[in-house]
Tab-separated table of C-alpha atoms in Angstrom:
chain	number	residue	atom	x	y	z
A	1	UNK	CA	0.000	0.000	0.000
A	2	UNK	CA	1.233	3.673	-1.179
A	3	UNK	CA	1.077	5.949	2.568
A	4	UNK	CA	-1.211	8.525	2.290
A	5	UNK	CA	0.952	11.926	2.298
A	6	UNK	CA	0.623	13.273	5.759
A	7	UNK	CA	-1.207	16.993	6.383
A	8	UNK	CA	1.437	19.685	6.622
A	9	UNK	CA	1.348	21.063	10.227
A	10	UNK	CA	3.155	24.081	9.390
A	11	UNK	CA	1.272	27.070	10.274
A	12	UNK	CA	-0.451	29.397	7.385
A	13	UNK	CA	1.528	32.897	6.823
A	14	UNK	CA	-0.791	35.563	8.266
A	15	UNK	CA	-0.898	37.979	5.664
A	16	UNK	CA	-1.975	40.675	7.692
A	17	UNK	CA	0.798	40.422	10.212
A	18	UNK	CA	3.150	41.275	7.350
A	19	UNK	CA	1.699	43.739	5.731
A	20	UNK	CA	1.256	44.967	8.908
A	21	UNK	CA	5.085	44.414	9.713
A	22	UNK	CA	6.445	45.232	6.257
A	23	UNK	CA	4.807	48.701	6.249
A	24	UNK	CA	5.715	49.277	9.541
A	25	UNK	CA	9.255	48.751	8.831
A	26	UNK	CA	8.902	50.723	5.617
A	27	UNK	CA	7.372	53.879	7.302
A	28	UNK	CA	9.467	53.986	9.852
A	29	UNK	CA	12.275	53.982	7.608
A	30	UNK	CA	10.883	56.736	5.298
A	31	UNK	CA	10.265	59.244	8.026
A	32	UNK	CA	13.677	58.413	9.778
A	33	UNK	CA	15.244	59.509	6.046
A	34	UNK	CA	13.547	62.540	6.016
A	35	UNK	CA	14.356	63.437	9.684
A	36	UNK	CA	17.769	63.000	8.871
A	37	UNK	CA	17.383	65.645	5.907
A	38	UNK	CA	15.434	68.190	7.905
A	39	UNK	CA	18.388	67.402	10.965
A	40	UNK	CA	20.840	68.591	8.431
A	41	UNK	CA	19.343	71.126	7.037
A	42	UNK	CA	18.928	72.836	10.573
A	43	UNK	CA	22.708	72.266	10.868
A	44	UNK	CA	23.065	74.182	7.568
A	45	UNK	CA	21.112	76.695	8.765
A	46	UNK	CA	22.253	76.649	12.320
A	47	UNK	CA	26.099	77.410	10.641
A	48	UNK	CA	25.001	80.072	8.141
A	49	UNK	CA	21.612	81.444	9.278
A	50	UNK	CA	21.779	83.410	5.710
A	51	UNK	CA	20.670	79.916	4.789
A	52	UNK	CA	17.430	78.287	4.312
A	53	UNK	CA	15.742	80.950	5.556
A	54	UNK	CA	17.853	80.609	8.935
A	55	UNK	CA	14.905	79.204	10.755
A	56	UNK	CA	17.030	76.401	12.103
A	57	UNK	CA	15.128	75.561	15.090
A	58	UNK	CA	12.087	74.714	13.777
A	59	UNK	CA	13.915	72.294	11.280
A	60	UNK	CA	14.961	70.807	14.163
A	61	UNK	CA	11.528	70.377	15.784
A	62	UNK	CA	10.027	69.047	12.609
A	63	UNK	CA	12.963	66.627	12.346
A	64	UNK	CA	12.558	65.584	16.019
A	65	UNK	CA	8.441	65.015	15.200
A	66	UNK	CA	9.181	63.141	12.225
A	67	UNK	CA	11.658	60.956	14.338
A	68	UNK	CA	9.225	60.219	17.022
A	69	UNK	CA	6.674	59.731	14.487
A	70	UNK	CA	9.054	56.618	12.943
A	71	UNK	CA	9.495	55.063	16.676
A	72	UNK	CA	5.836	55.186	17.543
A	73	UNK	CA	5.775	52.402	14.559
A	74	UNK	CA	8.562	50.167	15.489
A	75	UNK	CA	6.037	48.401	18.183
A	76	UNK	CA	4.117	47.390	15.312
A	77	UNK	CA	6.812	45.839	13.687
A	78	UNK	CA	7.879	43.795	16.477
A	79	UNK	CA	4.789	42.452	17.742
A	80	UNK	CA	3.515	41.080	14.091
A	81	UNK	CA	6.666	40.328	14.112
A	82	UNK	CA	6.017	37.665	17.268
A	83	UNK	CA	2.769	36.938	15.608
A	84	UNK	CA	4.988	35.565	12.188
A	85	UNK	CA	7.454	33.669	14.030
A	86	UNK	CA	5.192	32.009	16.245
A	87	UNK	CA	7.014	32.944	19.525
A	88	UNK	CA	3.637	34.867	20.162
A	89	UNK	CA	0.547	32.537	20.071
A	90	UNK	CA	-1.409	34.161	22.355
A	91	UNK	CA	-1.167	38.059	21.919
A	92	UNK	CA	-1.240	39.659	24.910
A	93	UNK	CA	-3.622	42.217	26.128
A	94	UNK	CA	-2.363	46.137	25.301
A	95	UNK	CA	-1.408	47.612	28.838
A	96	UNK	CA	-0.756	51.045	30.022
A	97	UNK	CA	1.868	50.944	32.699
A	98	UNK	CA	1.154	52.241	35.900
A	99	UNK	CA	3.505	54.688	35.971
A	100	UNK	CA	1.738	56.363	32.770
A	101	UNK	CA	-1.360	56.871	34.292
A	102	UNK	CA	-3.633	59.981	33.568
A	103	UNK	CA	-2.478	61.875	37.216
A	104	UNK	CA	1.000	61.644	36.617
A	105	UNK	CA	0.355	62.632	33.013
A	106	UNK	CA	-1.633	65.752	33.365
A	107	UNK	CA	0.976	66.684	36.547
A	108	UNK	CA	3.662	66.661	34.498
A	109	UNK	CA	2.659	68.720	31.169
A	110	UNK	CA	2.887	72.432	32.733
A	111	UNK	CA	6.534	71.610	34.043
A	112	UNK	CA	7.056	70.747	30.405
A	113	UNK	CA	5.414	73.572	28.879
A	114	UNK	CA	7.294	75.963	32.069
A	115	UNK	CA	10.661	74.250	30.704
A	116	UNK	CA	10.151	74.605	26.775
A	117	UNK	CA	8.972	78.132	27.571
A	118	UNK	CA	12.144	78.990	29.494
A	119	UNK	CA	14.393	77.123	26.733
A	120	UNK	CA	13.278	79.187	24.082
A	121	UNK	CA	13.198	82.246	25.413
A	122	UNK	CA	16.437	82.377	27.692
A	123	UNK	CA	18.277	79.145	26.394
A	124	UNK	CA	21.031	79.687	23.625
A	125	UNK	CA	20.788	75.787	22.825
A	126	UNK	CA	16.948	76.150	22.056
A	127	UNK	CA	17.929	73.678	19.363
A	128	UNK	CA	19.329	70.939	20.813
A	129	UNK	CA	16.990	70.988	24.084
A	130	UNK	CA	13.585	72.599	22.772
A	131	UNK	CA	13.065	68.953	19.975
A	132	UNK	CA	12.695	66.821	22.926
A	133	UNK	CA	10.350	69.129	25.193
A	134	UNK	CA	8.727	69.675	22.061
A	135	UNK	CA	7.539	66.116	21.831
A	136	UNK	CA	6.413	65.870	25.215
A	137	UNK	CA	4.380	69.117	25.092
A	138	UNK	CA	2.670	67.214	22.471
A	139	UNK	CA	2.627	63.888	23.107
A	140	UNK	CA	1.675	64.041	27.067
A	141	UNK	CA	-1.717	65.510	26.861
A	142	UNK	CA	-2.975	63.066	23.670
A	143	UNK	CA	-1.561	60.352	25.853
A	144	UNK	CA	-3.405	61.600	28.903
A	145	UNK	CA	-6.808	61.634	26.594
A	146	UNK	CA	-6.391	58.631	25.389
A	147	UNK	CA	-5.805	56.775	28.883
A	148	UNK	CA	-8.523	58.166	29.797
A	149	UNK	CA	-10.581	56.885	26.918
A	150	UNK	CA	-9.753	53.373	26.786
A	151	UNK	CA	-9.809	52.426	30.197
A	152	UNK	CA	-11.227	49.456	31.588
A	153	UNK	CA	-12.170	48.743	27.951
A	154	UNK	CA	-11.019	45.962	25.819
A	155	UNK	CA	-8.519	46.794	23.598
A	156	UNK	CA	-7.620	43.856	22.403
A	157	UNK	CA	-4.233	42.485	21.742
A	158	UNK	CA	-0.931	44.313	21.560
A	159	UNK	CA	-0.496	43.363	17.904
A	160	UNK	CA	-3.753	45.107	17.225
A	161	UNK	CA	-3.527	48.439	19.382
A	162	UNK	CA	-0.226	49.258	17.855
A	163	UNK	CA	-1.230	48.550	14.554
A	164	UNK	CA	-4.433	51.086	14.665
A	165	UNK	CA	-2.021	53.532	16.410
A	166	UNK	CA	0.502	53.229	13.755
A	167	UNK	CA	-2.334	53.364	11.223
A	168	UNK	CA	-3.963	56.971	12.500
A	169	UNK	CA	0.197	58.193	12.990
A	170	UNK	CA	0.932	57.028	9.189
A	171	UNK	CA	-1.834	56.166	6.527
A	172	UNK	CA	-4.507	58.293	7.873
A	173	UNK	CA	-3.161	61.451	7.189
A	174	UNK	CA	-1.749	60.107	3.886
A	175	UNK	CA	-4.607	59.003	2.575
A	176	UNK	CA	-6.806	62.541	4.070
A	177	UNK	CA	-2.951	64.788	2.421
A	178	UNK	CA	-4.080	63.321	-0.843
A	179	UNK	CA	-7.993	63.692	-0.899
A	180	UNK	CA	-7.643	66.873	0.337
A	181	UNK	CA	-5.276	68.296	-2.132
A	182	UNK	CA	-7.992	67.050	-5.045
A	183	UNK	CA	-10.311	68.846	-3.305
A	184	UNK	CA	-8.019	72.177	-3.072
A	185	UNK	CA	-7.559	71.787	-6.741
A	186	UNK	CA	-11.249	72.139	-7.358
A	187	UNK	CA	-11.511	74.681	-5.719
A	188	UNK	CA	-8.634	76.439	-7.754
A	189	UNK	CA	-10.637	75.189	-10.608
A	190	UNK	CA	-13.821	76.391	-9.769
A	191	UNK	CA	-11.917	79.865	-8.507
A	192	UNK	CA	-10.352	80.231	-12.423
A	193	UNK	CA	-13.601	79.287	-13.879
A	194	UNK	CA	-15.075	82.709	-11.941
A	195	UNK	CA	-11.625	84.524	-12.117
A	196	UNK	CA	-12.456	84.075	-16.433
A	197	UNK	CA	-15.892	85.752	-15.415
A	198	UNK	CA	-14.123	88.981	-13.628
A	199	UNK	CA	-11.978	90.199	-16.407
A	200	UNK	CA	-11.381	93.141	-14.320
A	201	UNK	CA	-10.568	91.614	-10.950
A	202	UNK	CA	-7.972	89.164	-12.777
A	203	UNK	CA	-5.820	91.982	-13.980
A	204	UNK	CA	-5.830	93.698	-10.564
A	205	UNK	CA	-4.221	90.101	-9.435
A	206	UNK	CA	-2.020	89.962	-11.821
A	207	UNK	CA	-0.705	93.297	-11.416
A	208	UNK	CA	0.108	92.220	-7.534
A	209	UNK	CA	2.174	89.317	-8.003
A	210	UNK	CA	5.428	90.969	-8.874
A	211	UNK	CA	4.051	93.161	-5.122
A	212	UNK	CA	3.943	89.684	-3.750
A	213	UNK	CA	7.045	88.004	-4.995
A	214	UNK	CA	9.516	91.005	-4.231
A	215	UNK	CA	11.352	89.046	-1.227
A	216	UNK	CA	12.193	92.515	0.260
A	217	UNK	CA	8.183	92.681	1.485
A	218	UNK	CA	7.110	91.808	5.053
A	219	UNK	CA	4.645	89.510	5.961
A	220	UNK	CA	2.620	92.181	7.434
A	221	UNK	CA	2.793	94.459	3.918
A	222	UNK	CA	1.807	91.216	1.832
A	223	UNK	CA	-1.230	90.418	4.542
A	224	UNK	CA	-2.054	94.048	3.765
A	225	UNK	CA	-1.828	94.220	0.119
A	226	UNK	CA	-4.040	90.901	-0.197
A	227	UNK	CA	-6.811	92.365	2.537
A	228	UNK	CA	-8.805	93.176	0.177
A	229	UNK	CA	-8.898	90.094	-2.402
A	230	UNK	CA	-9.006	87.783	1.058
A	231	UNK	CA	-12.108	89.367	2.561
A	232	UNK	CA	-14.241	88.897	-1.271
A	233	UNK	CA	-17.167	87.115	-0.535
A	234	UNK	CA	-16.414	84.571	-2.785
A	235	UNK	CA	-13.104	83.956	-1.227
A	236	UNK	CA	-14.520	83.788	2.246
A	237	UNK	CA	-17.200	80.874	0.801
A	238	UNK	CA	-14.533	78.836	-0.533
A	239	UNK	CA	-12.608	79.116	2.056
A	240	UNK	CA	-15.290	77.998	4.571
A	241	UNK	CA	-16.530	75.344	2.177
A	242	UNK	CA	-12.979	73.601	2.051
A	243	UNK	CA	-12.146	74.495	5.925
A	244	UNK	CA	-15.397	73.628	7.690
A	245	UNK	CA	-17.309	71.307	5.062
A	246	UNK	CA	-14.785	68.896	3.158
A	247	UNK	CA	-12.321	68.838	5.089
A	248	UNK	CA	-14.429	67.352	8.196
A	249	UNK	CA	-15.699	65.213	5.940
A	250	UNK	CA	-12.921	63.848	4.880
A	251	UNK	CA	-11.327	63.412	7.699
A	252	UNK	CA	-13.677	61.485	9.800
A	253	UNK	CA	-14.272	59.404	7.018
A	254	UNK	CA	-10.476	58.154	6.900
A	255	UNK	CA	-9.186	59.254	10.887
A	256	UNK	CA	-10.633	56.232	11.794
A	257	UNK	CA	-8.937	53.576	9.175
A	258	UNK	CA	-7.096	51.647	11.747
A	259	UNK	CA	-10.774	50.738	12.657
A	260	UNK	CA	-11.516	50.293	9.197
A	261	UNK	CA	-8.559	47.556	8.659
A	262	UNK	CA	-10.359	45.561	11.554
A	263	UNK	CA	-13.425	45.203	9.676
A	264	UNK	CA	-13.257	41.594	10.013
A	265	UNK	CA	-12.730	41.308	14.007
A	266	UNK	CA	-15.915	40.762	14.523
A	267	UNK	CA	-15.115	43.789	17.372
A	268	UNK	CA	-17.905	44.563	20.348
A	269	UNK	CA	-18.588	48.129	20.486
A	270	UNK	CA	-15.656	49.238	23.382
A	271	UNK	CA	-13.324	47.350	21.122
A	272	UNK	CA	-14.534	49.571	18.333
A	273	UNK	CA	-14.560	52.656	20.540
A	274	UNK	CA	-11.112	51.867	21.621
A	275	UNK	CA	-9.884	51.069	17.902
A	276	UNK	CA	-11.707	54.593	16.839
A	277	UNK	CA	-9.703	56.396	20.306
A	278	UNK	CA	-5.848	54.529	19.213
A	279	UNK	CA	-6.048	55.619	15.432
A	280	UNK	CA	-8.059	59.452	15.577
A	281	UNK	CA	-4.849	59.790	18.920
A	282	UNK	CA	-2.136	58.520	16.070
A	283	UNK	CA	-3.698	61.364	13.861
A	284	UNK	CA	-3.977	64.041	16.514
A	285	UNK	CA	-0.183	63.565	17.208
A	286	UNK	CA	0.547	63.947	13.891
A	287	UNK	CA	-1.060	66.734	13.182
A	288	UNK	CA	0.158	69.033	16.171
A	289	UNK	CA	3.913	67.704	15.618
A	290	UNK	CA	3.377	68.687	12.370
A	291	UNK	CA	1.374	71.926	12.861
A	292	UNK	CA	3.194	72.803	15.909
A	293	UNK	CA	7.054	72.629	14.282
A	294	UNK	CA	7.473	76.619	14.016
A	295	UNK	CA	9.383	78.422	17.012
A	296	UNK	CA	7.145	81.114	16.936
A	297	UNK	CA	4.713	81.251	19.878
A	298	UNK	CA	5.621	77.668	20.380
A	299	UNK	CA	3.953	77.845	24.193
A	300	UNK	CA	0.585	79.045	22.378
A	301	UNK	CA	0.974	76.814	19.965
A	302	UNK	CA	0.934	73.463	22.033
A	303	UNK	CA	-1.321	74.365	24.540
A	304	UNK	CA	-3.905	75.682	21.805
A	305	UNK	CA	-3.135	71.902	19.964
A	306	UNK	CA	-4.891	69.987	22.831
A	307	UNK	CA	-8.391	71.109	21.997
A	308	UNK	CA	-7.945	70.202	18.371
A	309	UNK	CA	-6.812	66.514	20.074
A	310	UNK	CA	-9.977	66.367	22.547
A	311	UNK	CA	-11.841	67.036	18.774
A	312	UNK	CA	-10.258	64.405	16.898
A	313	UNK	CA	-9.630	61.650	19.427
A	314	UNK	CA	-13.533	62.067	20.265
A	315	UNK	CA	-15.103	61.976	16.808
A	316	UNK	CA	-12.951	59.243	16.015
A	317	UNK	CA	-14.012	57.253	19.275
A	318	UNK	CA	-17.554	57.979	17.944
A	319	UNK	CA	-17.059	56.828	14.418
A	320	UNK	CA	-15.075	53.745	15.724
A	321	UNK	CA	-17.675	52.873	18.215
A	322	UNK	CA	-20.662	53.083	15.203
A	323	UNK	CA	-18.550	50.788	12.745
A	324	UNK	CA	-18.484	47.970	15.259
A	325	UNK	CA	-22.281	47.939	16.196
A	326	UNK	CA	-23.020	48.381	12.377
A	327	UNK	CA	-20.575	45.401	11.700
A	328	UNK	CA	-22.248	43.493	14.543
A	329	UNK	CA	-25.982	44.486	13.919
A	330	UNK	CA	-26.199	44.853	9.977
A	331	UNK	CA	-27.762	48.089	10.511
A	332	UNK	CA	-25.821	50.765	9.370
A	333	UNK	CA	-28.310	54.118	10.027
A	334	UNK	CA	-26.326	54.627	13.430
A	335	UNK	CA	-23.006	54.501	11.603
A	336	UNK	CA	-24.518	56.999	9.016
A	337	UNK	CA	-25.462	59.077	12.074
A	338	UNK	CA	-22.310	59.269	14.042
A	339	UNK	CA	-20.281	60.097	10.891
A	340	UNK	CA	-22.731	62.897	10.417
A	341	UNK	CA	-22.231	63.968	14.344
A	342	UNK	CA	-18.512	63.814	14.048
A	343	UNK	CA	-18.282	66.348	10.960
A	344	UNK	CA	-20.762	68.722	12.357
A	345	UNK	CA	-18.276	68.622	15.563
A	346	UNK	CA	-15.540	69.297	13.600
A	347	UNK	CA	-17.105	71.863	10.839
A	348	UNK	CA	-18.349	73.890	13.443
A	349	UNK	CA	-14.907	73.884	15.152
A	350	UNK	CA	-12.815	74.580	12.554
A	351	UNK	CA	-15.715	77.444	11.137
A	352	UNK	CA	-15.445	79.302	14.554
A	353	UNK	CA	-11.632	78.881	14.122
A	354	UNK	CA	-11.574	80.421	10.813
A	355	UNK	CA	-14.010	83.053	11.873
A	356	UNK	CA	-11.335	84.128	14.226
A	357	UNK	CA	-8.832	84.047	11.424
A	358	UNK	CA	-11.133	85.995	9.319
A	359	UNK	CA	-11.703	88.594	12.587
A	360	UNK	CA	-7.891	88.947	12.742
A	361	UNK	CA	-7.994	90.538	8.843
A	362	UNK	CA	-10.497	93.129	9.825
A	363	UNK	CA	-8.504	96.141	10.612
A	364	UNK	CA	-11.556	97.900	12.945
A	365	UNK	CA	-14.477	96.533	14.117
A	366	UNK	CA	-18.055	97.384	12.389
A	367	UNK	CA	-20.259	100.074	14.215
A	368	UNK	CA	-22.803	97.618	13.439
A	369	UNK	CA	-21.614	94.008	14.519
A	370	UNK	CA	-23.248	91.258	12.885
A	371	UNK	CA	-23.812	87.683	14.456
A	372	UNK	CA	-20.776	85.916	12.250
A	373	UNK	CA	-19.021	89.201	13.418
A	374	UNK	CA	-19.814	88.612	17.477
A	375	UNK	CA	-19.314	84.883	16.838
A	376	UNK	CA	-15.418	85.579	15.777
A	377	UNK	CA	-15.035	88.227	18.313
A	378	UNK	CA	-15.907	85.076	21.174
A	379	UNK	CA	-14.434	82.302	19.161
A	380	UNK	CA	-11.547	81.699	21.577
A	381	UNK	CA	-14.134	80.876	24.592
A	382	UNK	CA	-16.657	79.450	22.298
A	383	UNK	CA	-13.859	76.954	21.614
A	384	UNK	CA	-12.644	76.604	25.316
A	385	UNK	CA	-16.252	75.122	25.838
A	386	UNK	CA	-16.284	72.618	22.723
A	387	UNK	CA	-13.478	71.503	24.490
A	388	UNK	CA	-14.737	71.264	27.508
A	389	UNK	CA	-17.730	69.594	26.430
A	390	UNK	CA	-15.958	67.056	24.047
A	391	UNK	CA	-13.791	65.992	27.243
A	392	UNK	CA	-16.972	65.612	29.257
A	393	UNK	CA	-18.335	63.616	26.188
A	394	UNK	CA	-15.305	61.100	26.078
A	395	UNK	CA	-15.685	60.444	30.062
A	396	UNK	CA	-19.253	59.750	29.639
A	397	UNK	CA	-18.745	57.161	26.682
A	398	UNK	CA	-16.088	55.465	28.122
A	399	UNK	CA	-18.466	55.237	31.904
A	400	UNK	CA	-20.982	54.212	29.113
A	401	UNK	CA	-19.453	51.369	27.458
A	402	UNK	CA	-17.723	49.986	31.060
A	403	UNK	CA	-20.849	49.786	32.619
A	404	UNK	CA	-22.675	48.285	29.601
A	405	UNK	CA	-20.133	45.415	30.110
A	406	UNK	CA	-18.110	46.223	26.895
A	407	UNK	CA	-14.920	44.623	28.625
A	408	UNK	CA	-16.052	41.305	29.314
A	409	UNK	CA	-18.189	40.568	26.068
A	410	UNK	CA	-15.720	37.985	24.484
A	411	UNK	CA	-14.582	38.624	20.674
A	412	UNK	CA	-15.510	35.361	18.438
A	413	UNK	CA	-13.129	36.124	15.568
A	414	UNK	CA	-10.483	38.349	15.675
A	415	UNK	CA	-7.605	38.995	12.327
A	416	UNK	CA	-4.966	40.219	14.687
């Protein structure tokens, strides 16, 4: 008799885990290349501040984001790492140390933001000591929020939470660069199409850019030459209808893709609020490392940052928590819902903050104030208490989903 061939008992290659560890790896490797070229030109400009514009320290606080940025991905890596070599065959559950928790946190960001403060204005190494204060001012109150969020919550396995970390940090605001850059450019589009109409307003334009491109013209004669064009009522539309209506939208609908990547995880809804939490956190630090990188009223800077985090760390949460049930139930209204509830958060915060913008242009206020007018005048407290209010909102879900049992309903498939 011929043996029958025996069954291969060598484990199937988990795709996911390395995609999930090639990209990682690949990431991390990109933004450590362009650190490195930022790094050096600082140095450039540090030795010849002729150079470059001789803004050397914030090349060096870009390069020090972009750094972090890389390391916050090399977790990834290793644990699908485990996951391919089979030294991992349980995952373990994600952990926050004890020593990271949310009163220690919160304790030590204003003897951060005291030290950065005191390093840039008195410190003649502002460049070698500001970078790392710099990420800290950033990174500790995102951290704090997002402790906060997740606890007591399942969020699953190690693998997984640094994957939809490294997700919101990376691919998210790839994806949302790219879609909003198509819609920019038709907006340009649609602004030539109705420059063509204006014969008379193009030529005044035209006759300002050699104004505009003499390099011997402050910022503050430029913002006063273009007054005029800026405050046109079709300038002020599209800029409201790109700020505060596709650019939420856009945003929510891809902040949450490390949520998106788990769509087969069969996740309960804490999972899913967690998942929505990890990635819309990964985006928030992005974006204020990013946003954050010029010197120039760096202390206002990072301190303003943390409302935009409670915004996008909550709306993501939201989203993330409305994928899951939808997965779960079939029923995809509430999804349809919570997206909608998560732009008009964020449209209405970033219209009040361009109201402000736009309130900064006007050289004297009306005798007659209008509402939009009044609106701008308060936007800084009428943005202190979205904050507020978001912050409230993210206690409340997470008291929410613990007491609804969300960390003891087991998962009955799970990809990572």
């Amino acid at each position: 008799m011929i043996p029958e061939p025996q069954a291969s008992t060598r484990p199937a290659i988990h795709w996911l885990s390395v995609g999930q560890f090639s990209l990682s790896l690949l990431a991390a490797a990109i933004l450590w290349s362009i650190a490195g070229a930022v790094a050096l030109a600082g140095l450039v400009a540090l030795y010849d501040p002729t150079l470059l514009g001789g803004d050397a320290l914030s090349l060096f606080l870009l390069a020090a984001g972009l750094a972090f940025i890389g390391l916050l991905l090399v977790p990834s890596a290793y644990f699908s790492f485990l996951r391919l070599s089979g030294r991992q065959q349980t995952a373990p559950q994600f952990r926050i140390s004890r020593w990271l928790r949310p009163s220690i946190l919160i304790a030590l960001f204003p003897l951060v933001i005291l030290a950065g403060y005191w390093v840039y204005q008195y410190g003649g190494l502002a460049w070698l000591f500001l970078p790392p204060l710099h990420i800290l001012a950033v990174l500790l109150p995102i951290w704090w929020l997002l402790t906060l969020g997740i606890r007591g919550l399942p969020g699953g396995s190690s693998q997984r939470s640094w994957g939809v970390l490294g997700s919101g940090l990376v691919l998210g605001p790839l994806l949302i660069f790219m879609l909003e850059i198509m819609a920019f450019m038709f907006l340009v589009v649609a602004g030539a199409i109705y420059l063509s109409m204006r014969p008379d307003l193009s030529q005044e334009i035209l006759n300002l850019v050699p104004h505009l491109s003499d390099p011997t013209q402050s910022p503050e004669a430029v913002l006063e030459m273009m007054r005029p064009y800026l405050l046109q009522p079709a300038v002020i539309f599209g800029v409201f209808i790109f700020g505060a209506v596709l650019t939420p939208m856009i945003e929510e609908l891809f902040k949450p893709v490390g949520v998106w990547l788990l769509a087969g995880a069969a996740l309960t809804p804490g999972a899913g609020f967690v998942a929505g939490l990890l990635s819309g956190a990964g985006f928030a630090l992005f974006e204020s490392l990013a946003y954050t990188s010029s010197a120039e009223d760096w202390t206002f800077a990072v301190v303003a940052r943390i409302g935009t985090a409670v915004m996008h760390i909550m709306t993501a949460g939201l989203v993330g928590w409305a994928m899951a049930v939808a997965w779960r139930t079939r029923n995809y209204l509430r999804l349809g819902a919570a997206y909608l509830v998560a732009v008009l958060f964020h449209g209405l915060w970033n219209g009040v903050a361009l109201l402000n913008v736009g309130y900064s242009l006007i050289p004297e206020a009306p005798e007659s104030p209008s509402f939009l007018y009044r609106v701008a005048e308060t936007a800084p407290l009428f943005l202190g208490f979205m904050t507020i209010a978001m912050f409230v909102f993210l206690l409340w879900s997470n008291y929410r989903l613990r007491k609804s049992g969300g960390k003891v309903q087991p998962e009955t498939k799970s990809v990572l």
